[in-house]
mmCIF file of C-alpha atoms in Angstrom:
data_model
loop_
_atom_site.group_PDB
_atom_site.id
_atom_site.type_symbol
_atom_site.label_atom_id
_atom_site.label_comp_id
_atom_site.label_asym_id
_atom_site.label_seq_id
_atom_site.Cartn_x
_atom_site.Cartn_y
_atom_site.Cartn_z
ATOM 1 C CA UNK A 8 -7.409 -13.468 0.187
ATOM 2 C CA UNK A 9 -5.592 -10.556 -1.727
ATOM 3 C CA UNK A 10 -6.242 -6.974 -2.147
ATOM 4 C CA UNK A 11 -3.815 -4.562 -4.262
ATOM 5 C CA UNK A 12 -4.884 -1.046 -3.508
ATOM 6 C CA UNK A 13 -3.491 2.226 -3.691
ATOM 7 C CA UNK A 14 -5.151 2.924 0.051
ATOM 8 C CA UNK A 15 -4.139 2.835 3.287
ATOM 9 C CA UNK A 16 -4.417 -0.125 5.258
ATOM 10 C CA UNK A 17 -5.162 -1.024 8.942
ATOM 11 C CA UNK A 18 -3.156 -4.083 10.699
ATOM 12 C CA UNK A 19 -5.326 -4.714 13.351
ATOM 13 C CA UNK A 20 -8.602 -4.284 11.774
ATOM 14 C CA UNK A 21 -7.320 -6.985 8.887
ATOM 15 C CA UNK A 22 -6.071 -9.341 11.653
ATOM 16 C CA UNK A 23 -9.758 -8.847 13.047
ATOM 17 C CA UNK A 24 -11.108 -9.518 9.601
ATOM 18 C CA UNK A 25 -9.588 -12.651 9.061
ATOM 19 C CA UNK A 26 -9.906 -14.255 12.444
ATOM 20 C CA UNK A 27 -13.506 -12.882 12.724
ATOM 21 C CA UNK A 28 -15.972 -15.430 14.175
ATOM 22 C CA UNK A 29 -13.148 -18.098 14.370
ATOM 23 C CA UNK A 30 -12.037 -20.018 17.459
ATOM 24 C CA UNK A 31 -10.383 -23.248 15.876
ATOM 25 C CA UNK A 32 -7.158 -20.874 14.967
ATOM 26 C CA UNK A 33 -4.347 -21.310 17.072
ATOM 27 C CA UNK A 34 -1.800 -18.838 15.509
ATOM 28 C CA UNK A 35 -1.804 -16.085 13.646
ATOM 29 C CA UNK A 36 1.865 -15.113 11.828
ATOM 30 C CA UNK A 37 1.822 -11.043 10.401
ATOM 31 C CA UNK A 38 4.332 -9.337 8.213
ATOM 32 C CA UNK A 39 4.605 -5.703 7.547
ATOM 33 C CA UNK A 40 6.963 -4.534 5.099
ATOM 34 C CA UNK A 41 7.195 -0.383 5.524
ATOM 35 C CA UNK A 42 8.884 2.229 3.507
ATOM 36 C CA UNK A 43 12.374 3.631 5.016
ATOM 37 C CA UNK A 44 13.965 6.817 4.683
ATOM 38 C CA UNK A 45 17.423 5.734 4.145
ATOM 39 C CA UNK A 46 19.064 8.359 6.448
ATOM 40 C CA UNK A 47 16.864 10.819 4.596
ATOM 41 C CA UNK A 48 17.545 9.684 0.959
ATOM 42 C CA UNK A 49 14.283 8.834 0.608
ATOM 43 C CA UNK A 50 11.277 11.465 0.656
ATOM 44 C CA UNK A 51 8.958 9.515 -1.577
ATOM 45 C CA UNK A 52 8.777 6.052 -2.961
ATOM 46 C CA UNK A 53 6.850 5.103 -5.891
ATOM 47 C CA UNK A 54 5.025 1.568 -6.523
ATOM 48 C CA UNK A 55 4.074 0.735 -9.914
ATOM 49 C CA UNK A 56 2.286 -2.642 -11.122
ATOM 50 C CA UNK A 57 1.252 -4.244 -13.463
ATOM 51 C CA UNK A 58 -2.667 -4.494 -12.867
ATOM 52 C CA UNK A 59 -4.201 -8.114 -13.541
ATOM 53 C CA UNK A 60 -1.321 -9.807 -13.651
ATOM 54 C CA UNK A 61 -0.257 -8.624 -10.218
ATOM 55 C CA UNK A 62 -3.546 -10.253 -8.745
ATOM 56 C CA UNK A 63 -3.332 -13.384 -10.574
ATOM 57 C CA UNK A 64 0.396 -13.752 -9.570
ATOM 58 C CA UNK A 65 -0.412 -13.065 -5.589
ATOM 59 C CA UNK A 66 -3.471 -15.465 -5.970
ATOM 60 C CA UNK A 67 -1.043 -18.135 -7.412
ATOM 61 C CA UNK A 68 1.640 -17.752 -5.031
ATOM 62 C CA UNK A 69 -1.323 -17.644 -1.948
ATOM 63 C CA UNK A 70 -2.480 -21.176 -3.504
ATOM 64 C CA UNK A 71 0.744 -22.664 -3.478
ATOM 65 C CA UNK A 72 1.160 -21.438 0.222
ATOM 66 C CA UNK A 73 -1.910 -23.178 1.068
ATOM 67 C CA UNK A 74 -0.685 -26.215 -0.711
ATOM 68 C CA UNK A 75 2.019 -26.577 1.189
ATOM 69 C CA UNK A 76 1.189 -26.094 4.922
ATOM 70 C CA UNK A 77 -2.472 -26.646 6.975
ATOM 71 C CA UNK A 78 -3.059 -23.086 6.733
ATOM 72 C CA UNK A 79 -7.065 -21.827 7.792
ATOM 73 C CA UNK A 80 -6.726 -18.384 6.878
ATOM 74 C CA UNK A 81 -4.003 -16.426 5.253
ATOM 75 C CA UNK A 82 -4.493 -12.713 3.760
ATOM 76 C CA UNK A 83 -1.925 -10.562 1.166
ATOM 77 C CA UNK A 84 -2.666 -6.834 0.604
ATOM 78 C CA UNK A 85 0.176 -4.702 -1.282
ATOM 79 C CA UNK A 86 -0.424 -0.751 -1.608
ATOM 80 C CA UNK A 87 0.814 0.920 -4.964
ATOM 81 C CA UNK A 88 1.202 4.600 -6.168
ATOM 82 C CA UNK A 89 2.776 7.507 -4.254
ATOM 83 C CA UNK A 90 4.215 6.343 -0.552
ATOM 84 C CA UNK A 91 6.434 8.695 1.970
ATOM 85 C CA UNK A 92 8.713 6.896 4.525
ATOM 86 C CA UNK A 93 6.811 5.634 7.507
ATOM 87 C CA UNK A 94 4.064 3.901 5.174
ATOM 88 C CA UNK A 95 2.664 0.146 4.863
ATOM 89 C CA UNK A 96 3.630 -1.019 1.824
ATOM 90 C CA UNK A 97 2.701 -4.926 2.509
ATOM 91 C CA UNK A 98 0.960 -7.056 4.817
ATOM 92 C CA UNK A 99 1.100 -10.581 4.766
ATOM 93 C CA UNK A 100 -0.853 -13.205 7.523
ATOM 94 C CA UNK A 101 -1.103 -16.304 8.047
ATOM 95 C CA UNK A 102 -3.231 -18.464 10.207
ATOM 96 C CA UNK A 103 -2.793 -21.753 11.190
ATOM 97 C CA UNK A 104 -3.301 -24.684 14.613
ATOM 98 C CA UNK A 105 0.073 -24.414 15.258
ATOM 99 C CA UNK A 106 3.102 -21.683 14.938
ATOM 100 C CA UNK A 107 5.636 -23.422 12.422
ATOM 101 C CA UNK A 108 2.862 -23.837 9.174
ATOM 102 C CA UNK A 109 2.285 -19.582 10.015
ATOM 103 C CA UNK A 110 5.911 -18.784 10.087
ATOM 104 C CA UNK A 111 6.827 -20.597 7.220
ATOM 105 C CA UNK A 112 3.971 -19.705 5.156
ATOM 106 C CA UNK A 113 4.299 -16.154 5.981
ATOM 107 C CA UNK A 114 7.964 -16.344 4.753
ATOM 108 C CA UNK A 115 7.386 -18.347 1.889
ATOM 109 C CA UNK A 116 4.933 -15.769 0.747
ATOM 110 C CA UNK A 117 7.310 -12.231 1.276
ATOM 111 C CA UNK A 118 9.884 -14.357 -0.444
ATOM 112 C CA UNK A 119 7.828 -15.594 -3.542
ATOM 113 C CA UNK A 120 5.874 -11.941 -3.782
ATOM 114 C CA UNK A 121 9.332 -10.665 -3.480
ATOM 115 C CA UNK A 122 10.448 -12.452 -6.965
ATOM 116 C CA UNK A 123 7.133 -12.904 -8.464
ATOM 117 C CA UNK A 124 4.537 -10.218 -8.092
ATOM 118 C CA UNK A 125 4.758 -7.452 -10.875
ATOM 119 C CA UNK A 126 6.007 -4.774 -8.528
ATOM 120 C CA UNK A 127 8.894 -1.867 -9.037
ATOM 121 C CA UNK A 128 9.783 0.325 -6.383
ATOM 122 C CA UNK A 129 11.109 4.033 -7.598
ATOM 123 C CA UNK A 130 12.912 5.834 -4.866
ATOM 124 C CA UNK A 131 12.709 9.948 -5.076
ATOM 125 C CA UNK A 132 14.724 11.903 -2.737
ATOM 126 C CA UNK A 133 17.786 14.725 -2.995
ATOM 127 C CA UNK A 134 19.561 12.992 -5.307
ATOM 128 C CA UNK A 135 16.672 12.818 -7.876
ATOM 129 C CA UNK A 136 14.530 9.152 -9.000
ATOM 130 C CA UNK A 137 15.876 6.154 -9.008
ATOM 131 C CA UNK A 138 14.515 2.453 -9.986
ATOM 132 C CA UNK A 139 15.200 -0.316 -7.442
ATOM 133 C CA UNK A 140 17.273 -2.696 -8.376
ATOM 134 C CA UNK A 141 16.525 -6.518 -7.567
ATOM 135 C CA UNK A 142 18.236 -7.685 -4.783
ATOM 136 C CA UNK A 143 20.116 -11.059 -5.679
ATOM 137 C CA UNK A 144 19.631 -12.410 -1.955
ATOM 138 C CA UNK A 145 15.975 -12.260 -2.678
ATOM 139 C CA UNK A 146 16.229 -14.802 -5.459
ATOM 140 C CA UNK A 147 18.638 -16.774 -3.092
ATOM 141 C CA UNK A 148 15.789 -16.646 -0.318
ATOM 142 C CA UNK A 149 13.378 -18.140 -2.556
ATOM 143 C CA UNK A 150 15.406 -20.863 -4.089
ATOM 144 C CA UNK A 151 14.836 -22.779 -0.361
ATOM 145 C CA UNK A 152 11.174 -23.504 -0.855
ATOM 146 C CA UNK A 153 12.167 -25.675 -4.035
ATOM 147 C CA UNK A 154 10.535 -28.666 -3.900
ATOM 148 C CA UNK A 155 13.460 -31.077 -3.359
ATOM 149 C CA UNK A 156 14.814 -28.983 -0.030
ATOM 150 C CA UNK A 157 11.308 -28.512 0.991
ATOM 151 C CA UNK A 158 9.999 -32.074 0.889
ATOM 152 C CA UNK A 159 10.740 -32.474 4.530
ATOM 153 C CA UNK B 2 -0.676 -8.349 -30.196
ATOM 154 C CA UNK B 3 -0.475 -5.799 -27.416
ATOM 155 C CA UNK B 4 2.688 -4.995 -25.921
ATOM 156 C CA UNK B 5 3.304 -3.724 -22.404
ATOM 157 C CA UNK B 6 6.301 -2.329 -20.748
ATOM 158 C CA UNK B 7 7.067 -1.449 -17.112
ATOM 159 C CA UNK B 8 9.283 0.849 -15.123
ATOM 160 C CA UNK B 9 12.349 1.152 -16.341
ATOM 161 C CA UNK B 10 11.678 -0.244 -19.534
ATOM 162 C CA UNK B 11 8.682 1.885 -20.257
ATOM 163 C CA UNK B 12 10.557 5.524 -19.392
ATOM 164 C CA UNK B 13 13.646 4.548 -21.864
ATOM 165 C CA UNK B 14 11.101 2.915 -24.356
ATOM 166 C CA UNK B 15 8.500 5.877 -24.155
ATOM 167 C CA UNK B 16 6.023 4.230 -24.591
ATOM 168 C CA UNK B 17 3.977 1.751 -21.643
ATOM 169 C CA UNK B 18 1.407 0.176 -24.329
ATOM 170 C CA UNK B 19 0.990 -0.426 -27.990
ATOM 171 C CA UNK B 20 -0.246 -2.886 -30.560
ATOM 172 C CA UNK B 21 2.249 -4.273 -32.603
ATOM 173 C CA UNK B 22 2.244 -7.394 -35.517
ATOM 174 C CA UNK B 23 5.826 -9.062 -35.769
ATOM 175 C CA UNK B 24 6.742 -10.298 -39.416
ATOM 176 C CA UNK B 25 7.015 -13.583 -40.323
ATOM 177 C CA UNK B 26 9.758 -15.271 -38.666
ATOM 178 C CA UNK B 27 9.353 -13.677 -35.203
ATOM 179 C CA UNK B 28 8.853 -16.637 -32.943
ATOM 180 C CA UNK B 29 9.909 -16.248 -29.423
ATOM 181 C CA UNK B 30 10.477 -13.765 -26.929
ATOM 182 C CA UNK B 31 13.893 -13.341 -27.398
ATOM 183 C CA UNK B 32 13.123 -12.751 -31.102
ATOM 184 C CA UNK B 33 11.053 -10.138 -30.264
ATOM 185 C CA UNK B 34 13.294 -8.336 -28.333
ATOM 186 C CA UNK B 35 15.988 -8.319 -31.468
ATOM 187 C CA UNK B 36 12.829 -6.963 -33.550
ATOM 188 C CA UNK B 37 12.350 -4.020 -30.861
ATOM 189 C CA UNK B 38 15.581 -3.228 -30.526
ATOM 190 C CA UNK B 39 16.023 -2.352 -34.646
ATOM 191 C CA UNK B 40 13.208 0.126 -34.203
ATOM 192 C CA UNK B 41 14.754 2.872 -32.712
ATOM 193 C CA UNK B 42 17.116 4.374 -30.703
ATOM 194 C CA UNK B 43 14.699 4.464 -27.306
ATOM 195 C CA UNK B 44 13.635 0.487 -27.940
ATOM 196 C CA UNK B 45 17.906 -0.085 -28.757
ATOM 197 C CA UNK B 46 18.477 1.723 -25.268
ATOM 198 C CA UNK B 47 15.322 -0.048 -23.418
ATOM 199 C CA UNK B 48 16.763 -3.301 -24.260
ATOM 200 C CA UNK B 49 20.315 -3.101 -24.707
ATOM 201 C CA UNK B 50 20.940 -5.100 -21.245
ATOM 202 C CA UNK B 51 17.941 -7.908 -22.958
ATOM 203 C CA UNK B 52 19.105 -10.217 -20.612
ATOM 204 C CA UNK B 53 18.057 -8.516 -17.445
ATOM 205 C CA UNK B 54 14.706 -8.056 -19.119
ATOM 206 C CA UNK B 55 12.246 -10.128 -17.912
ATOM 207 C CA UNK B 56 9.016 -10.983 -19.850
ATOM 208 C CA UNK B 57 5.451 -12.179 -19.110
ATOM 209 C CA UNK B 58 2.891 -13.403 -21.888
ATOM 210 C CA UNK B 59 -1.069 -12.932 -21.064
ATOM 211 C CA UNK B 60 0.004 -12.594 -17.246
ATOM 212 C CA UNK B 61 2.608 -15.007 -16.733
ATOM 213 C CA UNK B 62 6.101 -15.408 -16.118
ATOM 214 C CA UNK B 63 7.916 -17.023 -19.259
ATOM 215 C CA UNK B 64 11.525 -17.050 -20.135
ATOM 216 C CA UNK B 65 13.161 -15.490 -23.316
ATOM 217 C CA UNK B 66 13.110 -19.144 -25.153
ATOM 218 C CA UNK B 67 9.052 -18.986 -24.775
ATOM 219 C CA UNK B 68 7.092 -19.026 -28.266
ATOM 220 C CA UNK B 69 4.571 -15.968 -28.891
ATOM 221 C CA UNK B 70 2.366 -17.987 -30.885
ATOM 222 C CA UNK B 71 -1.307 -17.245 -30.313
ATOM 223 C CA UNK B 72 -0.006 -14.259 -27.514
ATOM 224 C CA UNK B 73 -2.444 -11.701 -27.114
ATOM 225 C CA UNK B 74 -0.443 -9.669 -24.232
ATOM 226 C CA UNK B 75 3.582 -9.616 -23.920
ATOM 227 C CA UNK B 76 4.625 -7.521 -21.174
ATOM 228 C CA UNK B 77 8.029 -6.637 -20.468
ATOM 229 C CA UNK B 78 10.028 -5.140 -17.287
ATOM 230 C CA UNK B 79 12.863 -5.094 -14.804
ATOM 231 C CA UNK B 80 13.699 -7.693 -12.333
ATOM 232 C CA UNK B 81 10.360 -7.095 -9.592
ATOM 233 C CA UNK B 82 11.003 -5.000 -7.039
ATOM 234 C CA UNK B 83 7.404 -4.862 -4.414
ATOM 235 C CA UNK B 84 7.359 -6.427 -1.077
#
């Protein structure tokens, strides 16, 4: 499942959600990505989108994960708008029998969201707004699910 | 068609949406851009670096060689940032 929202999200009570009435699930994987002050260069951060397209990307990229790897349960829920340091920004789980198809899975989907999903980040703090720029490693990250290194 | 544009790309455009017809001749994204850049200063400055642009048409990725025939949404923004 995927939810973009502007709100506030609660770890536990997702993880609860998705495992509810459940026993064949052996693992559970979580990522939470967080905003950061930067040594106080941050004070705000601001997430755009691009609504529609942002849901239909994170619902592609949650297929292929499921495509992949044995997965029973998996959940993706990205905040937008105004966010101060200390805030969720992303949550990612993953449920599977076993540990390795939730770890991978997991990481597969921060590193696809990471170069696929319609997000910018905008940074505000004392030295005035700033865009994000993409970070190169991310595209580098990704380029290891490609099919031909993956097959195995 | 409807254009978008995103972050970066919207604030030096000024402009985030608008409805546009291309001439004649206008084929593919990268076409486009060249089209949008002779209209003004803001669209000149927007794209001057077109190759770190990246483009989407009706809600998916495509590359800068992709054909707008029959497009209905063209979005365009800055490498994504989210996660």
């Amino acid at each position: 499942m995927i939810r973009v929202q502007q709100e506030d999200f609660d770890v536990g009570a997702e993880i609860a959600r998705l495992r509810a009435d459940r026993t064949d699930i052996g693992a559970i994987v979580t990522f939470l990505g967080t905003v950061r002050d930067q040594g106080g260069a941050v004070a705000e951060m601001t997430l755009e989108h691009y609504s529609g397209m942002t849901e239909d990307e994170l619902s592609r990229i949650e297929e292929e994960a499921h495509a992949r790897w044995p997965l029973q349960a998996s959940l993706i829920v990205h905040r937008y708008g105004s966010l101060r340091p200390g805030d969720n920004i992303v949550l990612v789980a993953t449920a599977s029998e076993h540990r390795d198809a939730a770890f991978d899975a997991a990481k597969f989907l921060m590193d696809y969201l990471k170069t696929r999903a319609p997000f910018w980040k905008r940074e505000d703090g004392p030295g005035g707004p700033r865009w994000i720029e993409a970070d190169a490693r991310d595209e580098t990250s990704m380029t290891r699910w490609d099919k031909s290194s993956a097959a195995e | 068609m409807r254009l978008l544009y995103f972050a970066w790309v919207k604030e030096k455009a000024g402009v985030a949406a608008e409805e546009i017809q291309p001439p004649e001749g206008v084929a593919t994204v990268a076409e486009l851009i060249v089209w949008l850049k002779a209209r003004g200063p803001e669209f000149a400055n927007a794209f001057a670096r077109a190759e770190v642009i990246r483009a989407a048409i009706d809600r998916s990725h495509v590359r800068h060689d992709a054909s707008i025939a029959g497009a209905r949404e063209i979005a365009f923004f800055p490498p994504v940032t989210g996660g």
